[in-house]
PDB file of N, CA, C and O in Angstrom, chain B, residues numbered from 101:
ATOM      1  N   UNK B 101     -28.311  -6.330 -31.312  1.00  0.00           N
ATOM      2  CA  UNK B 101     -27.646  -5.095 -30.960  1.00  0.00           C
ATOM      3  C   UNK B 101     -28.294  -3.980 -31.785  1.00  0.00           C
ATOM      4  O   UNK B 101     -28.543  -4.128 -32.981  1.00  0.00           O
ATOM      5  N   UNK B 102     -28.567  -2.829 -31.086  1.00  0.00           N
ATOM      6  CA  UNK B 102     -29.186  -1.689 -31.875  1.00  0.00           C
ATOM      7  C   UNK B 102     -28.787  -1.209 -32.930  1.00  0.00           C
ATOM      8  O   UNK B 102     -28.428  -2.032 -33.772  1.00  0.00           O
ATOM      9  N   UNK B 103     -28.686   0.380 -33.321  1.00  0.00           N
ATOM     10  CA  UNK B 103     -27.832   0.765 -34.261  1.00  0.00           C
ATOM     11  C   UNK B 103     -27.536   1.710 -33.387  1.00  0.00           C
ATOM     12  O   UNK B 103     -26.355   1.936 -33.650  1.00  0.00           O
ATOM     13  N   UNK B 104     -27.823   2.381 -32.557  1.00  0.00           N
ATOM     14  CA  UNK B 104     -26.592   3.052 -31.513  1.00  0.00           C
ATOM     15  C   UNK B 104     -25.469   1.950 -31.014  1.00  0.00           C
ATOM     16  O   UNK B 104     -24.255   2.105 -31.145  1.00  0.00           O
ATOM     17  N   UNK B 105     -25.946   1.102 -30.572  1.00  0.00           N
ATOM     18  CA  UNK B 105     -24.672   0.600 -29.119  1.00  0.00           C
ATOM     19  C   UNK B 105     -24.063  -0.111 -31.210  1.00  0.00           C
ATOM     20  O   UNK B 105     -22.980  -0.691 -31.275  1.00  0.00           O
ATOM     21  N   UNK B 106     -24.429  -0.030 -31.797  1.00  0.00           N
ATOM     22  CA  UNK B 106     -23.198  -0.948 -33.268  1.00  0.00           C
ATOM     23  C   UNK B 106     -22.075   0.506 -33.203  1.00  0.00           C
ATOM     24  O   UNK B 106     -20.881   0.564 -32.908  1.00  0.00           O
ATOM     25  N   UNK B 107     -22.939   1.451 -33.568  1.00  0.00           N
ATOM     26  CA  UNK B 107     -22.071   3.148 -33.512  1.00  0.00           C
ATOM     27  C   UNK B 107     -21.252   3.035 -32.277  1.00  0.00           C
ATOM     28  O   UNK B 107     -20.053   2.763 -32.217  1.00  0.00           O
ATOM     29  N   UNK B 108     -21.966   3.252 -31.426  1.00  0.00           N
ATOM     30  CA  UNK B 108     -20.536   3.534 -30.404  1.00  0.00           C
ATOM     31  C   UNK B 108     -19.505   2.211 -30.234  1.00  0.00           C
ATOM     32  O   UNK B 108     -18.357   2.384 -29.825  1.00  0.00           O
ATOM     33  N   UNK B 109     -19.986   0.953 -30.564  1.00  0.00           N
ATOM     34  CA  UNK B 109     -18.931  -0.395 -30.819  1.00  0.00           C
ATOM     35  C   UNK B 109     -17.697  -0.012 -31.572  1.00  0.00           C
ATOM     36  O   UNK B 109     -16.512  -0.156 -31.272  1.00  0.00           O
ATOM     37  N   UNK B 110     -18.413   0.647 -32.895  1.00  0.00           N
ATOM     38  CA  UNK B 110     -17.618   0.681 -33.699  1.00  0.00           C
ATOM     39  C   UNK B 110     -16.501   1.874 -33.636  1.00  0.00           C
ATOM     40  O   UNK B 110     -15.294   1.643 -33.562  1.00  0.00           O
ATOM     41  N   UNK B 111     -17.111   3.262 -33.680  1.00  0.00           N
ATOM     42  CA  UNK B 111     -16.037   4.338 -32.750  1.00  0.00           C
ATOM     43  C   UNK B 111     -15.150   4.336 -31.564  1.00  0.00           C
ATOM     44  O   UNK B 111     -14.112   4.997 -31.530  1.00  0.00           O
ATOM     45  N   UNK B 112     -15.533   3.646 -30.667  1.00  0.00           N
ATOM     46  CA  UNK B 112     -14.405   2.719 -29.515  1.00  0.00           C
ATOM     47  C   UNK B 112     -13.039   1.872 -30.458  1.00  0.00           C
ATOM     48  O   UNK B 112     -11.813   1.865 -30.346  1.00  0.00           O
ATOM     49  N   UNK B 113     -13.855   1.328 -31.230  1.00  0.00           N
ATOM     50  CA  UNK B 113     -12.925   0.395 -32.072  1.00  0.00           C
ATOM     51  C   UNK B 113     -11.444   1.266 -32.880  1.00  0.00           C
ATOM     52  O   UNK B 113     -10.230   1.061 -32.890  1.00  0.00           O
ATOM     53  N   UNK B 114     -12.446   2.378 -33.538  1.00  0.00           N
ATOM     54  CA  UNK B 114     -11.817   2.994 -34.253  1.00  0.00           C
ATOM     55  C   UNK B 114     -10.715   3.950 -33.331  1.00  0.00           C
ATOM     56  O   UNK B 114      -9.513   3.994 -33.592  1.00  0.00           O
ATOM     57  N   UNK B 115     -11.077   4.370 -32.702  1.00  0.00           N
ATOM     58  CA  UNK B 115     -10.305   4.924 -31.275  1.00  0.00           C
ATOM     59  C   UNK B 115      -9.123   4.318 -30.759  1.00  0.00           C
ATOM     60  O   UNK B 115      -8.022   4.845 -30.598  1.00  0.00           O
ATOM     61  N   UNK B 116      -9.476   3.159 -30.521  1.00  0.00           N
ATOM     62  CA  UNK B 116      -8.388   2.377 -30.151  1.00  0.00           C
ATOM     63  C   UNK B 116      -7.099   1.967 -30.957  1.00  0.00           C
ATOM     64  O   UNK B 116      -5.987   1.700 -30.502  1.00  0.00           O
ATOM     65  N   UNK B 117      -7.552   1.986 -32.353  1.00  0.00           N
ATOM     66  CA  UNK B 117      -6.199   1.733 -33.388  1.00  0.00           C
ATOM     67  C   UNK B 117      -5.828   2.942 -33.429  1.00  0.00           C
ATOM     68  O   UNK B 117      -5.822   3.269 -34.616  1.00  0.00           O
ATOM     69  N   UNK B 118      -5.455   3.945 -32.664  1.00  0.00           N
ATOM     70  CA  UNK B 118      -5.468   5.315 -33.145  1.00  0.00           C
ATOM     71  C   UNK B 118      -4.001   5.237 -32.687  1.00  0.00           C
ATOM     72  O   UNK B 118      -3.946   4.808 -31.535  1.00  0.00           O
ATOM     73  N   UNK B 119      -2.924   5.481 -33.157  1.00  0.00           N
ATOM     74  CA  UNK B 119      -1.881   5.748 -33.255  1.00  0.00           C
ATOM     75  C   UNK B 119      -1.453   6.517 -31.390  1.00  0.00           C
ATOM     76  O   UNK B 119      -2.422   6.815 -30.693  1.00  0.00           O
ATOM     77  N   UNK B 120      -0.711   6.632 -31.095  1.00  0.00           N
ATOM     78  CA  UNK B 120      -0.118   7.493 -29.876  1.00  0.00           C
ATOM     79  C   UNK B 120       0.918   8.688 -30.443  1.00  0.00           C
ATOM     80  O   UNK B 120       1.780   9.104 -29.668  1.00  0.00           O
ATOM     81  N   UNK B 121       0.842   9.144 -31.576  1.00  0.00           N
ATOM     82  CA  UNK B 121       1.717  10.228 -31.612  1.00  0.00           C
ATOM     83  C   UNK B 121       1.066  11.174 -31.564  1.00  0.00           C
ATOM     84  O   UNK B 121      -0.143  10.944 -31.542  1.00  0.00           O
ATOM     85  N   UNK B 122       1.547  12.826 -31.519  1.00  0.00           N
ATOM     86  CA  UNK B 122       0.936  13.915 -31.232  1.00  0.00           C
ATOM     87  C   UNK B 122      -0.238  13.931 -31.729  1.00  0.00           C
ATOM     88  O   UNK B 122      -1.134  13.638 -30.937  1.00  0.00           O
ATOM     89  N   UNK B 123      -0.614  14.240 -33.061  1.00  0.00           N
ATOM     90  CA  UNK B 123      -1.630  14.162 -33.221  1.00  0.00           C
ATOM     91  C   UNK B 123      -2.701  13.273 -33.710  1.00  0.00           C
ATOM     92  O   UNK B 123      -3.124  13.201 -34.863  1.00  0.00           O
ATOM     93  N   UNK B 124      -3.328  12.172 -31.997  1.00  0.00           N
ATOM     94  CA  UNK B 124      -4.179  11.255 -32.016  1.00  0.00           C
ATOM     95  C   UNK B 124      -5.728  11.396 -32.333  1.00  0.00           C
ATOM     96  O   UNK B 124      -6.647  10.705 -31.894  1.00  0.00           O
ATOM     97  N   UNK B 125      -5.794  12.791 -33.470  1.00  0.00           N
ATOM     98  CA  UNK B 125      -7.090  12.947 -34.116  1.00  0.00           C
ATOM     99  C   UNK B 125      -7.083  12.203 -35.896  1.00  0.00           C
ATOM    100  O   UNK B 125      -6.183  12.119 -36.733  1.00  0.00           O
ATOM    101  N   UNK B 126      -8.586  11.753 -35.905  1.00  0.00           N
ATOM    102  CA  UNK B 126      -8.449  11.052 -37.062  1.00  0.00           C
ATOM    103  C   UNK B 126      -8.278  12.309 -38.108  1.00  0.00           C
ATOM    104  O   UNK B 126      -8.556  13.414 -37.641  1.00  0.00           O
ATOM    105  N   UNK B 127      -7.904  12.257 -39.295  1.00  0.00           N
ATOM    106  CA  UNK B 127      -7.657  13.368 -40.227  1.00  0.00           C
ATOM    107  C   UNK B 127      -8.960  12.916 -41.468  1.00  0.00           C
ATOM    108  O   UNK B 127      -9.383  11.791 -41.735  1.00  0.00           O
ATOM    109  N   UNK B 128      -9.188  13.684 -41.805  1.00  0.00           N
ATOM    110  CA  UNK B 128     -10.656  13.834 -42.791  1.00  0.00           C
ATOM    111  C   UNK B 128      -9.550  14.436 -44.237  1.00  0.00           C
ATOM    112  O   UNK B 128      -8.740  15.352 -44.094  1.00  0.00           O
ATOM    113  N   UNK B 129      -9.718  13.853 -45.256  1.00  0.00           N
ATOM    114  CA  UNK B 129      -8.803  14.105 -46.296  1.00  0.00           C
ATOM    115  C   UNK B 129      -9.799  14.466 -47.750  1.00  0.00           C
ATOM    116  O   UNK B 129     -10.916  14.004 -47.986  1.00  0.00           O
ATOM    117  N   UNK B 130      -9.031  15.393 -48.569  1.00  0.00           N
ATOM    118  CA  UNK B 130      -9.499  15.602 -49.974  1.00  0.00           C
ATOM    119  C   UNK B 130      -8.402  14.859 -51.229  1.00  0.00           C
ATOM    120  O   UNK B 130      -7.440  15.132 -51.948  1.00  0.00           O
ATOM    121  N   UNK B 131      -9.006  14.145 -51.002  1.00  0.00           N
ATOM    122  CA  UNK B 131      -7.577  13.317 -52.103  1.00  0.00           C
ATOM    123  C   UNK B 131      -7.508  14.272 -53.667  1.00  0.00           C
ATOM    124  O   UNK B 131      -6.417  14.592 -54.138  1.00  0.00           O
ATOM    125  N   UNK B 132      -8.711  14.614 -54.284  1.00  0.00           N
ATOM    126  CA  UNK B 132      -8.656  15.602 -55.218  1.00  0.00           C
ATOM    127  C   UNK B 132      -7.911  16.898 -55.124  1.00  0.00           C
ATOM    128  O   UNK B 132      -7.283  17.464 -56.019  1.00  0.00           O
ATOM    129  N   UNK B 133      -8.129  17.340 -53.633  1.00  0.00           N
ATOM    130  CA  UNK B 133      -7.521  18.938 -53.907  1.00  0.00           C
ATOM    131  C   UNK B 133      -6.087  18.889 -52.551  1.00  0.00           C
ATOM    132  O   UNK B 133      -5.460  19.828 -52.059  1.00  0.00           O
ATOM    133  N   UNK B 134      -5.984  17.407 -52.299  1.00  0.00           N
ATOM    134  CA  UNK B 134      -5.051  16.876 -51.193  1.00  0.00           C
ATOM    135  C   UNK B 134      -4.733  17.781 -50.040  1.00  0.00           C
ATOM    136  O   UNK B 134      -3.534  18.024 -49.901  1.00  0.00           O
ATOM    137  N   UNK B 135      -5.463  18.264 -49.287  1.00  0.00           N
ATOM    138  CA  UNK B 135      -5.644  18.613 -48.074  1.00  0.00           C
ATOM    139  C   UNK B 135      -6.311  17.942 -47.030  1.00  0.00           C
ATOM    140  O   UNK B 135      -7.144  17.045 -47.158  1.00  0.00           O
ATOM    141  N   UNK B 136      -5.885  18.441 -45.987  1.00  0.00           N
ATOM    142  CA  UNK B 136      -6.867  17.628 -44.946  1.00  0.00           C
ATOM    143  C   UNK B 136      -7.522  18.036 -43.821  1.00  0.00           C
ATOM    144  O   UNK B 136      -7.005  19.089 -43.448  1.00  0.00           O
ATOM    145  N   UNK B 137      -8.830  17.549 -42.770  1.00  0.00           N
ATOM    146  CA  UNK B 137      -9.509  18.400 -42.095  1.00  0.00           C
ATOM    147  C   UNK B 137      -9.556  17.782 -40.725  1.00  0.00           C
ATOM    148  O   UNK B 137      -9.696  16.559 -40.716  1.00  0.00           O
ATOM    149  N   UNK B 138      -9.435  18.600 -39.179  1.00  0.00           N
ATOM    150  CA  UNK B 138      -9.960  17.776 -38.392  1.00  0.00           C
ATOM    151  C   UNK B 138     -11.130  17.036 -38.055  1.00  0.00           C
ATOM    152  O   UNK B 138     -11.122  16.099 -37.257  1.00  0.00           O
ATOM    153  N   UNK B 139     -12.267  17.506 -38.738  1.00  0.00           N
ATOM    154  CA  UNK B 139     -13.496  17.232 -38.257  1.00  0.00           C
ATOM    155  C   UNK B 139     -14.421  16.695 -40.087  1.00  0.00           C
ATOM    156  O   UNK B 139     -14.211  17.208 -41.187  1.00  0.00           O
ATOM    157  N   UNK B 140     -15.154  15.828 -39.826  1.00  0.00           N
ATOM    158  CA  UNK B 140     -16.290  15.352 -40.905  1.00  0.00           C
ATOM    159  C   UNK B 140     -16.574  16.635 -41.576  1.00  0.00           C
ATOM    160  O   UNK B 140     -16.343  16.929 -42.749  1.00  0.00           O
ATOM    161  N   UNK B 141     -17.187  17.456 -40.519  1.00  0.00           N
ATOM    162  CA  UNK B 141     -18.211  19.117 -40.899  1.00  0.00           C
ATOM    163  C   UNK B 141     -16.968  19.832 -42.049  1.00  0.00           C
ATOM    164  O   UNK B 141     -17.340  19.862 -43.222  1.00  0.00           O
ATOM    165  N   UNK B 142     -16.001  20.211 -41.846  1.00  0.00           N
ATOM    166  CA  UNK B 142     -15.239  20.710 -42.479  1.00  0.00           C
ATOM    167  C   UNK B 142     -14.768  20.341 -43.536  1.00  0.00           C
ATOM    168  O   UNK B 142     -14.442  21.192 -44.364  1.00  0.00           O
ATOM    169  N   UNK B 143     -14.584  18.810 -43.833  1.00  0.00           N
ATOM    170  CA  UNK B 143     -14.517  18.132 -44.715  1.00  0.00           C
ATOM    171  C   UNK B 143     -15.961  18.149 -45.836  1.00  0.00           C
ATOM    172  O   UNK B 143     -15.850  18.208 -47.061  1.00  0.00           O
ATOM    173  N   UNK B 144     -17.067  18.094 -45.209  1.00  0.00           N
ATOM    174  CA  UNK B 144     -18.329  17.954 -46.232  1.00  0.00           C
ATOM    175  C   UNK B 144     -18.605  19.335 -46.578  1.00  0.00           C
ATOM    176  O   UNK B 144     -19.012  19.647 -47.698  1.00  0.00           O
ATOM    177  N   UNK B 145     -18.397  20.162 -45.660  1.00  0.00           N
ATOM    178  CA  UNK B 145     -18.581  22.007 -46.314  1.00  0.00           C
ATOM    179  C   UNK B 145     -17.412  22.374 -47.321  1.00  0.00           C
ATOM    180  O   UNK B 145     -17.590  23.392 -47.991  1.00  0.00           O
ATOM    181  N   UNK B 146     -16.192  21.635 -47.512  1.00  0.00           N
ATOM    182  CA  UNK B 146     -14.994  21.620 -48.537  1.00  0.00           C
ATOM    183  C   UNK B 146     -15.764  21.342 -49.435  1.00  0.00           C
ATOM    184  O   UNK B 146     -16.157  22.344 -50.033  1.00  0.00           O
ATOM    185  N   UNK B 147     -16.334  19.990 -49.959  1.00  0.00           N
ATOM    186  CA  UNK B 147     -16.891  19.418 -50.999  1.00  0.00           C
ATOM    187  C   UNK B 147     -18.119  20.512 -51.908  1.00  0.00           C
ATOM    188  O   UNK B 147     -18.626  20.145 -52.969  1.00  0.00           O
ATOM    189  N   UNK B 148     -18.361  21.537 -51.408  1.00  0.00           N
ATOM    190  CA  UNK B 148     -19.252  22.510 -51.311  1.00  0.00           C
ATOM    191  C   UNK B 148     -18.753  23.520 -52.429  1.00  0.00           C
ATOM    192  O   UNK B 148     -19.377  24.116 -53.307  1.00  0.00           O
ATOM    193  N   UNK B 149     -17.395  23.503 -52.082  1.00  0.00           N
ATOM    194  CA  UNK B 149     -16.918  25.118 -52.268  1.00  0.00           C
ATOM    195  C   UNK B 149     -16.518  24.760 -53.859  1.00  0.00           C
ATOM    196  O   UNK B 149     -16.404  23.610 -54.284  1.00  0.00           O
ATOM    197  N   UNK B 150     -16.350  25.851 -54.567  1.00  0.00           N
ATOM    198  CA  UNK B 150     -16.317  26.226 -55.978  1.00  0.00           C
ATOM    199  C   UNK B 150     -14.711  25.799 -56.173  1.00  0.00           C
ATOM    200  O   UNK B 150     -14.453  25.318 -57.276  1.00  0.00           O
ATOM    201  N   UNK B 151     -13.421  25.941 -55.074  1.00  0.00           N
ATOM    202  CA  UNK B 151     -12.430  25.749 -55.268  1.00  0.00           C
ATOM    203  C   UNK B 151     -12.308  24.038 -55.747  1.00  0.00           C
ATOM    204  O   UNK B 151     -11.821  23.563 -56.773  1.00  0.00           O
ATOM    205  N   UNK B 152     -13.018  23.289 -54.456  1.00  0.00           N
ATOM    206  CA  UNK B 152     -12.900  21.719 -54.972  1.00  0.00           C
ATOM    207  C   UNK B 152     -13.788  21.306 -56.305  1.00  0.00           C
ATOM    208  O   UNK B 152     -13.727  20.236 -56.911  1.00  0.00           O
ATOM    209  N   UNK B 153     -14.601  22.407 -56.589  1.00  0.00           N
ATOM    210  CA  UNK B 153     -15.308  21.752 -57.884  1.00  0.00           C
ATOM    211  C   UNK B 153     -13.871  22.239 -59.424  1.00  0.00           C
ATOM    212  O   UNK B 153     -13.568  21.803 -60.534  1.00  0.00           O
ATOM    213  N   UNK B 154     -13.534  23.087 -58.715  1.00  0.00           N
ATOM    214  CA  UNK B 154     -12.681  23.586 -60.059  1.00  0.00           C
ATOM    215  C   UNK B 154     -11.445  22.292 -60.309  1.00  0.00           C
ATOM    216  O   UNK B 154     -11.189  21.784 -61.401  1.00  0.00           O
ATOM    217  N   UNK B 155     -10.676  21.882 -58.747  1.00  0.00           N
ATOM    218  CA  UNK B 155     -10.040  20.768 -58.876  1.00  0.00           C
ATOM    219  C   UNK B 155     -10.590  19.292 -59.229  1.00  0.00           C
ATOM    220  O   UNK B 155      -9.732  18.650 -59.835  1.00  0.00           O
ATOM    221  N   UNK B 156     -11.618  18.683 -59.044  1.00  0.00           N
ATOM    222  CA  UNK B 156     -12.146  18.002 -59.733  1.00  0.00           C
ATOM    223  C   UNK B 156     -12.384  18.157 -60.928  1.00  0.00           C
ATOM    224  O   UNK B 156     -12.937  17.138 -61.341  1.00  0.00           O
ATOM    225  N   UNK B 157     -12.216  19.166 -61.998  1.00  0.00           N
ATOM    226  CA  UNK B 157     -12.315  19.636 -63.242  1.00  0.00           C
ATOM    227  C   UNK B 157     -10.875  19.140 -64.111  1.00  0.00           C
ATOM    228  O   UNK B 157     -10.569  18.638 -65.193  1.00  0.00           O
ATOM    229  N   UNK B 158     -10.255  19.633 -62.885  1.00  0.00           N
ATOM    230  CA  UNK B 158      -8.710  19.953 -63.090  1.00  0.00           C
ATOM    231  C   UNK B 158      -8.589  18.559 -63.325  1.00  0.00           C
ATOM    232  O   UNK B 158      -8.537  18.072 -64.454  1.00  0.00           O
ATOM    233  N   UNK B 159      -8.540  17.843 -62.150  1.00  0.00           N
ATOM    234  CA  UNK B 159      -8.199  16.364 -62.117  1.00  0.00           C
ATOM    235  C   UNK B 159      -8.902  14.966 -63.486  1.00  0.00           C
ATOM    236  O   UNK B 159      -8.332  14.121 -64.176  1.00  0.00           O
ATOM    237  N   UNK B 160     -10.237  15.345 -63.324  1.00  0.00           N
ATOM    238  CA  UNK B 160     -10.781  14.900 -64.792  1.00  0.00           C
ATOM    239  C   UNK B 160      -9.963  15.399 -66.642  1.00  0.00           C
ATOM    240  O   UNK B 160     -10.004  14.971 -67.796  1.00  0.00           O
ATOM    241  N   UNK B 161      -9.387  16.388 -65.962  1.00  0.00           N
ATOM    242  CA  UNK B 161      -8.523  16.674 -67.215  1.00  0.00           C
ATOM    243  C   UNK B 161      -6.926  15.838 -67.312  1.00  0.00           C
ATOM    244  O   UNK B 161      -6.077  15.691 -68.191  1.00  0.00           O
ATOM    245  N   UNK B 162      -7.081  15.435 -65.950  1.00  0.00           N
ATOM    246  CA  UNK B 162      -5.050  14.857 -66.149  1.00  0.00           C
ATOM    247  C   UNK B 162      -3.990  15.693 -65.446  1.00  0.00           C
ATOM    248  O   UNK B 162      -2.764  15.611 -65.369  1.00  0.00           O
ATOM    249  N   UNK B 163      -5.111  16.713 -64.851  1.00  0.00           N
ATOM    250  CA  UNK B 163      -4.049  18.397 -64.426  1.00  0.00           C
ATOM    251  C   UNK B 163      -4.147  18.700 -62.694  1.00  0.00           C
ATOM    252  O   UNK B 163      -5.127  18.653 -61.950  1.00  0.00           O
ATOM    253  N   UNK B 164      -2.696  19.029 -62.404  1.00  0.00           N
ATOM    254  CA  UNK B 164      -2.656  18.461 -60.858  1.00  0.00           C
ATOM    255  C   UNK B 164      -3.952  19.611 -60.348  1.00  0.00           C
ATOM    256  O   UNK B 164      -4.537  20.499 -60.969  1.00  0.00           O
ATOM    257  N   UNK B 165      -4.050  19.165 -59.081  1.00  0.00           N
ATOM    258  CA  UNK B 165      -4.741  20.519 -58.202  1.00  0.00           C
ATOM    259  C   UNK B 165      -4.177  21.844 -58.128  1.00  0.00           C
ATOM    260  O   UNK B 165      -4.746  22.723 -57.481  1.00  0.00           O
TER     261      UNK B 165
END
């Protein structure tokens, strides 16, 4: 099996355990600054920003977000 048809195996898969309540999008999460995103992109441009570096500071200290 390729490494496309493994990708789309595996996203079907993931799809399918997907809950039926309103919102049947997967959620992209910041456990450091505990928010969350619809999409990957939004989630990896978070990791970016000066706000999540300050909470990772925060959090290495013992101190909430």
């Amino acid at each position: 099996m390729d490494t496309y048809s493994r990708l789309a195996s595996t996203e079907s898969k993931a799809k399918s355990h997907q809950g039926t309540d309103e919102g049947d999008s997967i959620l992209y999460t910041c456990l450091t600054c505990q928010i969350a995103f619809h999409t990957a992109i939004e989630q990896r441009n978070h990791y970016r920003t000066d706000w999540h570096r300050y909470n990772l500071k925060r959090k290495v200290a013992g101190l909430p977000p």
